[in-house]
């Protein structure tokens, strides 16, 4: 695991998988239970995927994972999961190919702090455009003060792309501790 993490830092994002507690927190406050179209970007080991499927087993659910090995493991864990190996950079065409016109909810495990400002902005714009009006975007950040994390914070709050942005309490039961951004279009 450590070798894979160091070799694929921008694709893996964290040494440890997200905790069940973080998965529960990220799927709150986003009207997940009533969503028709749900997209998860960067599902990794499936911590969030498991909770999403439990909370709304009837939605049209698409997972987008950039790492082929992680995608294969996720497909083995959830055989009926609709998963595509690709990047959020191509979200509009991925959705178009699958006749998904807008998402009610997008949950992201993207390692935002590892991305440069241009990539952060482009990915957020793709996510924003993919959401239906009043749709929700949820993602998390670690409680580590880094330049990348600060850039992402500014993208979320200062650019005022979303009509509403809130932050969760700190999830201490995660390694490293994290919090969730809840953004409403």
CSV table of C-alpha atoms in Angstrom, one decimal:
chain,number,residue,atom,x,y,z
A,1,UNK,CA,0.0,0.0,0.0
A,2,UNK,CA,2.8,2.5,0.9
A,3,UNK,CA,4.6,1.9,-2.4
A,4,UNK,CA,1.4,2.3,-4.4
A,5,UNK,CA,0.6,5.5,-2.4
A,6,UNK,CA,4.0,7.1,-3.1
A,7,UNK,CA,4.0,6.0,-6.7
A,8,UNK,CA,0.6,7.4,-7.4
A,9,UNK,CA,0.3,10.3,-5.0
A,10,UNK,CA,-2.0,12.5,-7.1
A,11,UNK,CA,-4.3,9.6,-7.9
A,12,UNK,CA,-4.4,8.1,-4.5
A,13,UNK,CA,-4.5,11.1,-2.2
A,14,UNK,CA,-4.2,9.4,1.2
A,15,UNK,CA,-2.3,6.6,2.8
A,16,UNK,CA,-5.3,5.4,4.7
A,17,UNK,CA,-8.8,4.8,3.4
A,18,UNK,CA,-11.6,7.2,4.6
A,19,UNK,CA,-13.2,6.1,7.8
A,20,UNK,CA,-16.8,4.9,8.1
A,21,UNK,CA,-17.5,8.0,10.2
A,22,UNK,CA,-16.3,10.3,7.4
A,23,UNK,CA,-18.4,8.3,4.9
A,24,UNK,CA,-21.5,8.9,7.1
A,25,UNK,CA,-20.7,12.6,7.5
A,26,UNK,CA,-20.1,13.3,3.8
A,27,UNK,CA,-23.4,11.7,2.8
A,28,UNK,CA,-25.4,13.9,5.3
A,29,UNK,CA,-27.1,17.2,4.4
A,30,UNK,CA,-27.1,16.6,0.6
A,31,UNK,CA,-30.6,15.1,0.1
A,32,UNK,CA,-28.9,11.8,-1.0
A,33,UNK,CA,-32.0,9.7,-0.2
A,34,UNK,CA,-34.1,11.6,-2.7
A,35,UNK,CA,-31.5,11.8,-5.5
A,36,UNK,CA,-32.2,10.2,-8.9
A,37,UNK,CA,-28.7,10.7,-10.4
A,38,UNK,CA,-25.7,10.3,-8.1
A,39,UNK,CA,-22.1,10.6,-9.2
A,40,UNK,CA,-19.1,9.7,-7.1
A,41,UNK,CA,-15.7,11.0,-8.3
A,42,UNK,CA,-12.6,9.3,-6.9
A,43,UNK,CA,-14.3,6.4,-4.9
A,44,UNK,CA,-11.0,4.8,-4.1
A,45,UNK,CA,-11.6,1.8,-1.9
A,46,UNK,CA,-15.4,2.4,-1.7
A,47,UNK,CA,-15.9,3.8,1.8
A,48,UNK,CA,-18.3,6.5,0.5
A,49,UNK,CA,-19.7,4.1,-2.2
A,50,UNK,CA,-20.9,1.6,0.4
A,51,UNK,CA,-22.8,4.3,2.3
A,52,UNK,CA,-24.3,5.9,-0.8
A,53,UNK,CA,-25.6,2.5,-2.0
A,54,UNK,CA,-27.0,1.8,1.4
A,55,UNK,CA,-28.7,5.2,1.7
A,56,UNK,CA,-30.1,5.2,-1.9
A,57,UNK,CA,-30.0,1.8,-3.6
A,58,UNK,CA,-32.5,2.9,-6.3
A,59,UNK,CA,-30.7,5.9,-7.8
A,60,UNK,CA,-28.8,5.8,-11.0
A,61,UNK,CA,-25.3,5.8,-9.5
A,62,UNK,CA,-22.1,6.3,-11.5
A,63,UNK,CA,-18.6,6.1,-10.1
A,64,UNK,CA,-15.6,7.7,-11.8
A,65,UNK,CA,-12.2,6.5,-10.7
A,66,UNK,CA,-8.9,7.5,-12.4
A,67,UNK,CA,-6.9,4.6,-11.0
A,68,UNK,CA,-7.5,1.4,-13.0
A,69,UNK,CA,-6.3,-0.9,-10.1
A,70,UNK,CA,-8.6,0.8,-7.6
A,71,UNK,CA,-11.5,0.6,-10.1
A,72,UNK,CA,-11.0,-3.1,-10.6
A,73,UNK,CA,-11.0,-3.7,-6.8
A,74,UNK,CA,-14.1,-1.6,-6.4
A,75,UNK,CA,-15.9,-3.5,-9.2
A,76,UNK,CA,-15.0,-6.7,-7.5
A,77,UNK,CA,-16.4,-5.4,-4.2
A,78,UNK,CA,-19.5,-4.0,-5.8
A,79,UNK,CA,-20.2,-6.2,-9.0
A,80,UNK,CA,-23.3,-4.2,-10.1
A,81,UNK,CA,-21.6,-0.8,-9.7
A,82,UNK,CA,-21.5,1.3,-12.8
A,83,UNK,CA,-17.9,2.5,-12.8
A,84,UNK,CA,-15.8,4.2,-15.4
A,85,UNK,CA,-12.0,4.6,-15.4
A,86,UNK,CA,-11.5,8.2,-16.3
A,87,UNK,CA,-11.0,11.7,-14.9
A,88,UNK,CA,-13.4,14.5,-13.7
A,89,UNK,CA,-11.6,16.5,-16.4
A,90,UNK,CA,-13.8,14.7,-18.9
A,91,UNK,CA,-17.0,14.7,-16.7
A,92,UNK,CA,-19.2,16.4,-19.4
A,93,UNK,CA,-18.4,13.8,-22.0
A,94,UNK,CA,-18.7,10.9,-19.5
A,95,UNK,CA,-22.2,12.1,-18.6
A,96,UNK,CA,-23.2,12.7,-22.2
A,97,UNK,CA,-22.1,9.1,-23.2
A,98,UNK,CA,-24.3,7.7,-20.5
A,99,UNK,CA,-27.3,10.0,-21.1
A,100,UNK,CA,-27.0,11.7,-17.7
A,101,UNK,CA,-28.0,15.2,-18.2
A,102,UNK,CA,-27.6,16.5,-14.7
A,103,UNK,CA,-26.7,15.0,-11.3
A,104,UNK,CA,-28.7,15.6,-8.2
A,105,UNK,CA,-25.7,14.8,-6.0
A,106,UNK,CA,-21.9,14.6,-6.6
A,107,UNK,CA,-19.7,13.2,-3.9
A,108,UNK,CA,-15.9,13.5,-4.4
A,109,UNK,CA,-12.9,11.9,-2.9
A,110,UNK,CA,-10.5,13.9,-5.1
A,111,UNK,CA,-7.3,14.9,-3.4
A,112,UNK,CA,-7.9,18.6,-3.9
A,113,UNK,CA,-4.9,19.8,-2.0
A,114,UNK,CA,-2.5,17.9,-4.3
A,115,UNK,CA,-3.9,19.7,-7.4
A,116,UNK,CA,-2.7,23.1,-8.8
A,117,UNK,CA,-5.1,26.0,-8.9
A,118,UNK,CA,-5.9,25.6,-12.6
A,119,UNK,CA,-6.9,21.9,-12.1
A,120,UNK,CA,-8.9,22.7,-9.0
A,121,UNK,CA,-10.9,25.4,-10.8
A,122,UNK,CA,-11.5,23.3,-14.0
A,123,UNK,CA,-12.7,20.3,-12.0
A,124,UNK,CA,-14.9,22.4,-9.8
A,125,UNK,CA,-16.4,24.1,-12.9
A,126,UNK,CA,-17.1,20.7,-14.4
A,127,UNK,CA,-18.8,19.5,-11.2
A,128,UNK,CA,-20.9,22.7,-11.0
A,129,UNK,CA,-22.1,22.4,-14.6
A,130,UNK,CA,-23.0,18.8,-14.0
A,131,UNK,CA,-25.3,19.5,-11.1
A,132,UNK,CA,-28.9,20.3,-11.5
A,133,UNK,CA,-30.2,23.6,-10.0
A,134,UNK,CA,-30.2,23.2,-6.2
A,135,UNK,CA,-28.1,20.0,-6.6
A,136,UNK,CA,-25.4,19.2,-4.0
A,137,UNK,CA,-21.7,18.6,-4.1
A,138,UNK,CA,-19.9,17.2,-1.1
A,139,UNK,CA,-16.2,16.7,-0.7
A,140,UNK,CA,-13.7,16.6,2.1
A,141,UNK,CA,-10.4,18.1,3.1
A,142,UNK,CA,-7.9,17.1,5.7
A,143,UNK,CA,-7.2,19.2,8.8
A,144,UNK,CA,-3.7,19.9,7.6
A,145,UNK,CA,-2.7,23.4,6.7
A,146,UNK,CA,-1.1,23.1,3.2
A,147,UNK,CA,-0.9,25.6,0.3
A,148,UNK,CA,-3.1,23.3,-1.8
A,149,UNK,CA,-5.7,23.0,0.9
A,150,UNK,CA,-5.7,26.8,1.2
A,151,UNK,CA,-6.1,27.3,-2.5
A,152,UNK,CA,-9.1,24.9,-2.5
A,153,UNK,CA,-10.7,26.7,0.4
A,154,UNK,CA,-10.4,30.0,-1.6
A,155,UNK,CA,-11.9,28.3,-4.7
A,156,UNK,CA,-14.9,27.0,-2.6
A,157,UNK,CA,-15.5,30.2,-0.6
A,158,UNK,CA,-14.0,33.2,-2.3
A,159,UNK,CA,-15.1,32.4,-5.9
A,160,UNK,CA,-18.8,32.1,-4.7
A,161,UNK,CA,-19.5,29.5,-7.4
A,162,UNK,CA,-22.1,27.7,-5.3
A,163,UNK,CA,-25.1,29.5,-3.8
A,164,UNK,CA,-24.4,27.9,-0.4
A,165,UNK,CA,-21.3,26.4,1.1
A,166,UNK,CA,-21.1,24.9,4.6
A,167,UNK,CA,-18.4,23.0,6.5
A,168,UNK,CA,-19.0,20.0,8.8
A,169,UNK,CA,-17.6,19.5,12.2
A,170,UNK,CA,-14.1,17.9,12.3
A,171,UNK,CA,-14.2,14.1,11.8
A,172,UNK,CA,-11.6,13.1,14.3
A,173,UNK,CA,-12.3,9.4,13.6
A,174,UNK,CA,-10.4,9.6,10.3
A,175,UNK,CA,-6.7,9.4,9.6
A,176,UNK,CA,-5.8,12.2,9.2
A,177,UNK,CA,-8.7,14.1,10.7
A,178,UNK,CA,-11.0,15.7,8.1
A,179,UNK,CA,-14.0,17.9,7.5
A,180,UNK,CA,-16.6,18.0,4.8
A,181,UNK,CA,-17.6,20.8,2.4
A,182,UNK,CA,-21.3,20.8,1.5
A,183,UNK,CA,-22.0,22.9,-1.6
A,184,UNK,CA,-25.4,23.7,-3.1
A,185,UNK,CA,-25.8,24.9,-6.6
